[in-house]
Amino acid sequence: MVDKLEQAKTEELILNAARLVFTQRGYNGARMQEIADEAGINKALLHYYFRSKDKLFEIIFTEAINQLLGRINEVIKTKGSLLDKVSVIVDLYIAGLMEKPFIPIFVLHEMSQDPEKVAQRFLNSANMPDVKQFLKEVDAEIKKGHIKEFDPEQLFINVVSLCIFPFVAKPMIKGVLRKNEMEFRLMMQERKREVVKFITAALQP
């Protein structure tokens, strides 16, 4: 029993360290030695629990995606106006990417290697948002005259793209606009409001 408890404790220690290092360094910048140092263990023990950086990152990435998608799915399933849902989804999406900034870059990297595998990973997630439900709600709001006629699928793509792009282009945005990390984060907080204003204005009948 003690061994199992110690094993679980060590695994959680490693995962906490990995979350921190991957968040700060991203997948490519992270090193197993740095994760071991952060966890306060030697590299050999790290490899004993998690054979490779890929294996460790897979766990962290899947966990992050499930958390993000799960929150968004809960919003889609709740009752309420479409624009209220869009507002909450944007807030959750940007907040989630601020918390786990390695997600967009890793997804793009993986898509360039094996796009079908990435798509399947999302589709297999138990927390995959009910996109069809969202599209049906958009269509219903259009028919009621609450929002202007708009391709529901294009709206979905627009919402996701407006949230993701700043994180994909983060180095360029920080460089061109001369923003440090704190200033970038403040700008992303403001972006939550700006994206909602933009989408709301675009949908006004």
PDB file of C-alpha atoms in Angstrom:
ATOM      1  CA  MET A   1       0.000   0.000   0.000  1.00  0.00           C
ATOM      2  CA  VAL A   2       2.800   2.387   0.879  1.00  0.00           C
ATOM      3  CA  ASP A   3       4.530   1.666  -2.432  1.00  0.00           C
ATOM      4  CA  LYS A   4       1.364   2.436  -4.388  1.00  0.00           C
ATOM      5  CA  LEU A   5       0.821   5.639  -2.465  1.00  0.00           C
ATOM      6  CA  GLU A   6       4.412   6.703  -3.033  1.00  0.00           C
ATOM      7  CA  GLN A   7       4.131   5.855  -6.706  1.00  0.00           C
ATOM      8  CA  ALA A   8       0.952   7.926  -7.092  1.00  0.00           C
ATOM      9  CA  LYS A   9       2.565  10.796  -5.210  1.00  0.00           C
ATOM     10  CA  THR A  10       5.664  10.725  -7.416  1.00  0.00           C
ATOM     11  CA  GLU A  11       3.588  10.551 -10.610  1.00  0.00           C
ATOM     12  CA  GLU A  12       1.549  13.569  -9.555  1.00  0.00           C
ATOM     13  CA  LEU A  13       4.750  15.419  -8.637  1.00  0.00           C
ATOM     14  CA  ILE A  14       6.120  14.748 -12.120  1.00  0.00           C
ATOM     15  CA  LEU A  15       2.874  15.746 -13.846  1.00  0.00           C
ATOM     16  CA  ASN A  16       2.725  19.017 -11.896  1.00  0.00           C
ATOM     17  CA  ALA A  17       6.308  19.772 -12.910  1.00  0.00           C
ATOM     18  CA  ALA A  18       5.597  18.840 -16.529  1.00  0.00           C
ATOM     19  CA  ARG A  19       2.531  21.111 -16.657  1.00  0.00           C
ATOM     20  CA  LEU A  20       4.649  24.011 -15.499  1.00  0.00           C
ATOM     21  CA  VAL A  21       7.562  23.354 -17.860  1.00  0.00           C
ATOM     22  CA  PHE A  22       5.387  22.668 -20.914  1.00  0.00           C
ATOM     23  CA  THR A  23       3.364  25.806 -20.217  1.00  0.00           C
ATOM     24  CA  GLN A  24       6.501  27.920 -19.940  1.00  0.00           C
ATOM     25  CA  ARG A  25       8.607  26.287 -22.669  1.00  0.00           C
ATOM     26  CA  GLY A  26       6.135  24.599 -24.992  1.00  0.00           C
ATOM     27  CA  TYR A  27       6.717  21.111 -26.357  1.00  0.00           C
ATOM     28  CA  ASN A  28       9.866  21.842 -28.357  1.00  0.00           C
ATOM     29  CA  GLY A  29      11.508  23.944 -25.657  1.00  0.00           C
ATOM     30  CA  ALA A  30      10.863  21.549 -22.785  1.00  0.00           C
ATOM     31  CA  ARG A  31      13.605  19.179 -21.671  1.00  0.00           C
ATOM     32  CA  MET A  32      13.221  16.061 -19.563  1.00  0.00           C
ATOM     33  CA  GLN A  33      16.104  17.205 -17.364  1.00  0.00           C
ATOM     34  CA  GLU A  34      14.279  20.451 -16.635  1.00  0.00           C
ATOM     35  CA  ILE A  35      11.120  18.539 -15.726  1.00  0.00           C
ATOM     36  CA  ALA A  36      13.129  16.252 -13.451  1.00  0.00           C
ATOM     37  CA  ASP A  37      14.772  19.255 -11.781  1.00  0.00           C
ATOM     38  CA  GLU A  38      11.403  20.943 -11.290  1.00  0.00           C
ATOM     39  CA  ALA A  39      10.019  17.752  -9.733  1.00  0.00           C
ATOM     40  CA  GLY A  40      13.087  17.374  -7.523  1.00  0.00           C
ATOM     41  CA  ILE A  41      13.965  13.912  -8.825  1.00  0.00           C
ATOM     42  CA  ASN A  42      16.717  12.489 -11.005  1.00  0.00           C
ATOM     43  CA  LYS A  43      16.268  11.987 -14.743  1.00  0.00           C
ATOM     44  CA  ALA A  44      16.485   8.196 -14.493  1.00  0.00           C
ATOM     45  CA  LEU A  45      13.485   8.123 -12.157  1.00  0.00           C
ATOM     46  CA  LEU A  46      11.572  10.409 -14.505  1.00  0.00           C
ATOM     47  CA  HIS A  47      12.192   8.004 -17.390  1.00  0.00           C
ATOM     48  CA  TYR A  48      11.135   5.099 -15.171  1.00  0.00           C
ATOM     49  CA  TYR A  49       7.691   6.635 -14.677  1.00  0.00           C
ATOM     50  CA  PHE A  50       7.328   8.216 -18.127  1.00  0.00           C
ATOM     51  CA  ARG A  51       9.470   6.696 -20.860  1.00  0.00           C
ATOM     52  CA  SER A  52       9.735   9.766 -23.077  1.00  0.00           C
ATOM     53  CA  LYS A  53       8.854  13.423 -23.440  1.00  0.00           C
ATOM     54  CA  ASP A  54       6.254  12.427 -26.044  1.00  0.00           C
ATOM     55  CA  LYS A  55       4.505  10.103 -23.591  1.00  0.00           C
ATOM     56  CA  LEU A  56       4.522  12.704 -20.839  1.00  0.00           C
ATOM     57  CA  PHE A  57       3.313  15.465 -23.119  1.00  0.00           C
ATOM     58  CA  GLU A  58       0.525  13.256 -24.471  1.00  0.00           C
ATOM     59  CA  ILE A  59      -0.876  12.996 -20.949  1.00  0.00           C
ATOM     60  CA  ILE A  60      -0.591  16.739 -20.268  1.00  0.00           C
ATOM     61  CA  PHE A  61      -2.002  17.676 -23.673  1.00  0.00           C
ATOM     62  CA  THR A  62      -4.978  15.286 -23.416  1.00  0.00           C
ATOM     63  CA  GLU A  63      -5.735  16.554 -19.927  1.00  0.00           C
ATOM     64  CA  ALA A  64      -5.631  20.194 -21.083  1.00  0.00           C
ATOM     65  CA  ILE A  65      -7.804  19.549 -24.143  1.00  0.00           C
ATOM     66  CA  ASN A  66     -10.384  17.626 -22.132  1.00  0.00           C
ATOM     67  CA  GLN A  67     -10.610  20.421 -19.574  1.00  0.00           C
ATOM     68  CA  LEU A  68     -11.013  23.090 -22.253  1.00  0.00           C
ATOM     69  CA  LEU A  69     -13.491  21.154 -24.381  1.00  0.00           C
ATOM     70  CA  GLY A  70     -15.450  20.021 -21.335  1.00  0.00           C
ATOM     71  CA  ARG A  71     -16.068  23.577 -20.179  1.00  0.00           C
ATOM     72  CA  ILE A  72     -17.213  24.651 -23.635  1.00  0.00           C
ATOM     73  CA  ASN A  73     -19.478  21.624 -24.023  1.00  0.00           C
ATOM     74  CA  GLU A  74     -21.197  22.448 -20.739  1.00  0.00           C
ATOM     75  CA  VAL A  75     -21.978  25.928 -22.052  1.00  0.00           C
ATOM     76  CA  ILE A  76     -23.420  24.601 -25.336  1.00  0.00           C
ATOM     77  CA  LYS A  77     -25.695  22.213 -23.439  1.00  0.00           C
ATOM     78  CA  THR A  78     -27.096  24.876 -21.120  1.00  0.00           C
ATOM     79  CA  LYS A  79     -30.211  26.893 -21.854  1.00  0.00           C
ATOM     80  CA  GLY A  80     -29.772  30.546 -22.775  1.00  0.00           C
ATOM     81  CA  SER A  81     -29.440  32.937 -25.670  1.00  0.00           C
ATOM     82  CA  LEU A  82     -26.956  32.221 -28.444  1.00  0.00           C
ATOM     83  CA  LEU A  83     -25.056  35.468 -27.904  1.00  0.00           C
ATOM     84  CA  ASP A  84     -24.756  34.763 -24.169  1.00  0.00           C
ATOM     85  CA  LYS A  85     -23.324  31.345 -24.999  1.00  0.00           C
ATOM     86  CA  VAL A  86     -20.867  32.849 -27.493  1.00  0.00           C
ATOM     87  CA  SER A  87     -19.727  35.317 -24.842  1.00  0.00           C
ATOM     88  CA  VAL A  88     -19.055  32.564 -22.293  1.00  0.00           C
ATOM     89  CA  ILE A  89     -17.395  30.299 -24.879  1.00  0.00           C
ATOM     90  CA  VAL A  90     -15.013  33.096 -25.931  1.00  0.00           C
ATOM     91  CA  ASP A  91     -14.164  33.827 -22.304  1.00  0.00           C
ATOM     92  CA  LEU A  92     -13.498  30.146 -21.536  1.00  0.00           C
ATOM     93  CA  TYR A  93     -11.536  29.574 -24.737  1.00  0.00           C
ATOM     94  CA  ILE A  94      -9.182  32.508 -24.266  1.00  0.00           C
ATOM     95  CA  ALA A  95      -8.822  31.873 -20.534  1.00  0.00           C
ATOM     96  CA  GLY A  96      -8.011  28.221 -21.260  1.00  0.00           C
ATOM     97  CA  LEU A  97      -5.366  29.147 -23.830  1.00  0.00           C
ATOM     98  CA  MET A  98      -3.827  31.662 -21.430  1.00  0.00           C
ATOM     99  CA  GLU A  99      -3.578  28.872 -18.880  1.00  0.00           C
ATOM    100  CA  LYS A 100      -2.249  26.308 -21.412  1.00  0.00           C
ATOM    101  CA  PRO A 101      -0.545  28.390 -24.161  1.00  0.00           C
ATOM    102  CA  PHE A 102       1.262  25.363 -25.616  1.00  0.00           C
ATOM    103  CA  ILE A 103      -1.962  23.874 -27.014  1.00  0.00           C
ATOM    104  CA  PRO A 104      -2.334  25.815 -30.327  1.00  0.00           C
ATOM    105  CA  ILE A 105       1.308  25.468 -31.388  1.00  0.00           C
ATOM    106  CA  PHE A 106       1.357  21.776 -30.518  1.00  0.00           C
ATOM    107  CA  VAL A 107      -1.867  21.146 -32.440  1.00  0.00           C
ATOM    108  CA  LEU A 108      -0.486  22.938 -35.517  1.00  0.00           C
ATOM    109  CA  HIS A 109       2.769  20.995 -35.262  1.00  0.00           C
ATOM    110  CA  GLU A 110       0.939  17.695 -34.948  1.00  0.00           C
ATOM    111  CA  MET A 111      -1.418  18.557 -37.825  1.00  0.00           C
ATOM    112  CA  SER A 112       1.547  19.136 -40.101  1.00  0.00           C
ATOM    113  CA  GLN A 113       2.787  15.647 -39.192  1.00  0.00           C
ATOM    114  CA  ASP A 114      -0.449  13.666 -39.022  1.00  0.00           C
ATOM    115  CA  PRO A 115      -3.668  15.704 -39.431  1.00  0.00           C
ATOM    116  CA  GLU A 116      -5.938  12.644 -39.262  1.00  0.00           C
ATOM    117  CA  LYS A 117      -4.493  11.618 -35.913  1.00  0.00           C
ATOM    118  CA  VAL A 118      -5.124  15.089 -34.441  1.00  0.00           C
ATOM    119  CA  ALA A 119      -8.690  15.168 -35.785  1.00  0.00           C
ATOM    120  CA  GLN A 120      -9.353  11.724 -34.327  1.00  0.00           C
ATOM    121  CA  ARG A 121      -7.932  12.768 -30.967  1.00  0.00           C
ATOM    122  CA  PHE A 122     -10.487  15.580 -30.764  1.00  0.00           C
ATOM    123  CA  LEU A 123     -13.350  13.419 -32.039  1.00  0.00           C
ATOM    124  CA  ASN A 124     -12.533  10.684 -29.530  1.00  0.00           C
ATOM    125  CA  SER A 125     -12.552  13.079 -26.610  1.00  0.00           C
ATOM    126  CA  ALA A 126     -15.425  12.380 -24.234  1.00  0.00           C
ATOM    127  CA  ASN A 127     -15.722  16.151 -23.833  1.00  0.00           C
ATOM    128  CA  MET A 128     -15.882  17.028 -27.522  1.00  0.00           C
ATOM    129  CA  PRO A 129     -18.345  19.940 -27.816  1.00  0.00           C
ATOM    130  CA  ASP A 130     -21.651  19.196 -29.502  1.00  0.00           C
ATOM    131  CA  VAL A 131     -20.932  21.330 -32.565  1.00  0.00           C
ATOM    132  CA  LYS A 132     -24.094  20.149 -34.327  1.00  0.00           C
ATOM    133  CA  GLN A 133     -26.170  21.480 -31.439  1.00  0.00           C
ATOM    134  CA  PHE A 134     -24.424  24.851 -31.695  1.00  0.00           C
ATOM    135  CA  LEU A 135     -25.053  24.994 -35.456  1.00  0.00           C
ATOM    136  CA  LYS A 136     -28.737  24.117 -34.950  1.00  0.00           C
ATOM    137  CA  GLU A 137     -29.095  26.939 -32.419  1.00  0.00           C
ATOM    138  CA  VAL A 138     -27.520  29.415 -34.837  1.00  0.00           C
ATOM    139  CA  ASP A 139     -29.908  28.298 -37.579  1.00  0.00           C
ATOM    140  CA  ALA A 140     -32.893  28.608 -35.221  1.00  0.00           C
ATOM    141  CA  GLU A 141     -31.896  32.143 -34.199  1.00  0.00           C
ATOM    142  CA  ILE A 142     -31.623  33.138 -37.862  1.00  0.00           C
ATOM    143  CA  LYS A 143     -35.107  31.786 -38.619  1.00  0.00           C
ATOM    144  CA  LYS A 144     -36.534  33.708 -35.657  1.00  0.00           C
ATOM    145  CA  GLY A 145     -34.946  36.888 -36.974  1.00  0.00           C
ATOM    146  CA  HIS A 146     -32.890  37.355 -33.801  1.00  0.00           C
ATOM    147  CA  ILE A 147     -29.641  37.478 -35.793  1.00  0.00           C
ATOM    148  CA  LYS A 148     -28.872  38.197 -39.421  1.00  0.00           C
ATOM    149  CA  GLU A 149     -28.529  35.386 -41.925  1.00  0.00           C
ATOM    150  CA  PHE A 150     -25.111  33.835 -41.457  1.00  0.00           C
ATOM    151  CA  ASP A 151     -23.620  30.484 -42.380  1.00  0.00           C
ATOM    152  CA  PRO A 152     -23.595  28.644 -38.999  1.00  0.00           C
ATOM    153  CA  GLU A 153     -20.412  26.756 -39.864  1.00  0.00           C
ATOM    154  CA  GLN A 154     -18.639  29.991 -40.818  1.00  0.00           C
ATOM    155  CA  LEU A 155     -19.718  31.530 -37.523  1.00  0.00           C
ATOM    156  CA  PHE A 156     -18.273  28.562 -35.638  1.00  0.00           C
ATOM    157  CA  ILE A 157     -14.969  28.877 -37.522  1.00  0.00           C
ATOM    158  CA  ASN A 158     -14.881  32.642 -36.924  1.00  0.00           C
ATOM    159  CA  VAL A 159     -15.381  32.304 -33.160  1.00  0.00           C
ATOM    160  CA  VAL A 160     -12.671  29.647 -32.837  1.00  0.00           C
ATOM    161  CA  SER A 161     -10.231  31.495 -35.115  1.00  0.00           C
ATOM    162  CA  LEU A 162     -10.623  34.842 -33.350  1.00  0.00           C
ATOM    163  CA  CYS A 163      -9.773  33.145 -30.057  1.00  0.00           C
ATOM    164  CA  ILE A 164      -6.883  30.982 -31.254  1.00  0.00           C
ATOM    165  CA  PHE A 165      -4.951  33.191 -33.665  1.00  0.00           C
ATOM    166  CA  PRO A 166      -3.302  35.535 -31.115  1.00  0.00           C
ATOM    167  CA  PHE A 167      -1.811  32.526 -29.335  1.00  0.00           C
ATOM    168  CA  VAL A 168      -0.567  30.937 -32.553  1.00  0.00           C
ATOM    169  CA  ALA A 169       0.995  34.247 -33.615  1.00  0.00           C
ATOM    170  CA  LYS A 170       2.049  35.263 -30.108  1.00  0.00           C
ATOM    171  CA  PRO A 171       5.783  35.814 -30.843  1.00  0.00           C
ATOM    172  CA  MET A 172       4.961  37.952 -33.880  1.00  0.00           C
ATOM    173  CA  ILE A 173       2.279  39.961 -32.067  1.00  0.00           C
ATOM    174  CA  LYS A 174       4.543  40.600 -29.078  1.00  0.00           C
ATOM    175  CA  GLY A 175       7.358  41.656 -31.394  1.00  0.00           C
ATOM    176  CA  VAL A 176       5.367  43.903 -33.741  1.00  0.00           C
ATOM    177  CA  LEU A 177       3.345  45.545 -30.969  1.00  0.00           C
ATOM    178  CA  ARG A 178       6.331  45.580 -28.589  1.00  0.00           C
ATOM    179  CA  LYS A 179       4.513  43.821 -25.789  1.00  0.00           C
ATOM    180  CA  ASN A 180       6.109  41.999 -22.891  1.00  0.00           C
ATOM    181  CA  GLU A 181       4.455  38.886 -21.438  1.00  0.00           C
ATOM    182  CA  MET A 182       2.380  40.787 -18.883  1.00  0.00           C
ATOM    183  CA  GLU A 183       1.192  43.282 -21.503  1.00  0.00           C
ATOM    184  CA  PHE A 184       0.262  40.434 -23.845  1.00  0.00           C
ATOM    185  CA  ARG A 185      -1.793  38.754 -21.126  1.00  0.00           C
ATOM    186  CA  LEU A 186      -3.592  42.010 -20.374  1.00  0.00           C
ATOM    187  CA  MET A 187      -4.305  42.395 -24.075  1.00  0.00           C
ATOM    188  CA  MET A 188      -5.803  38.894 -24.158  1.00  0.00           C
ATOM    189  CA  GLN A 189      -8.049  39.763 -21.223  1.00  0.00           C
ATOM    190  CA  GLU A 190      -9.288  42.738 -23.220  1.00  0.00           C
ATOM    191  CA  ARG A 191      -9.627  40.536 -26.304  1.00  0.00           C
ATOM    192  CA  LYS A 192     -12.358  38.509 -24.601  1.00  0.00           C
ATOM    193  CA  ARG A 193     -14.543  41.618 -24.655  1.00  0.00           C
ATOM    194  CA  GLU A 194     -13.444  42.713 -28.133  1.00  0.00           C
ATOM    195  CA  VAL A 195     -14.187  39.365 -29.773  1.00  0.00           C
ATOM    196  CA  VAL A 196     -17.661  39.273 -28.234  1.00  0.00           C
ATOM    197  CA  LYS A 197     -18.323  42.863 -29.385  1.00  0.00           C
ATOM    198  CA  PHE A 198     -17.119  41.983 -32.883  1.00  0.00           C
ATOM    199  CA  ILE A 199     -19.276  38.857 -33.178  1.00  0.00           C
ATOM    200  CA  THR A 200     -22.325  40.592 -31.666  1.00  0.00           C
ATOM    201  CA  ALA A 201     -22.038  43.483 -34.113  1.00  0.00           C
ATOM    202  CA  ALA A 202     -21.647  41.092 -37.049  1.00  0.00           C
ATOM    203  CA  LEU A 203     -24.822  39.229 -36.098  1.00  0.00           C
ATOM    204  CA  GLN A 204     -27.086  42.215 -35.457  1.00  0.00           C
ATOM    205  CA  PRO A 205     -30.167  41.887 -37.710  1.00  0.00           C
TER     206      PRO A 205
END
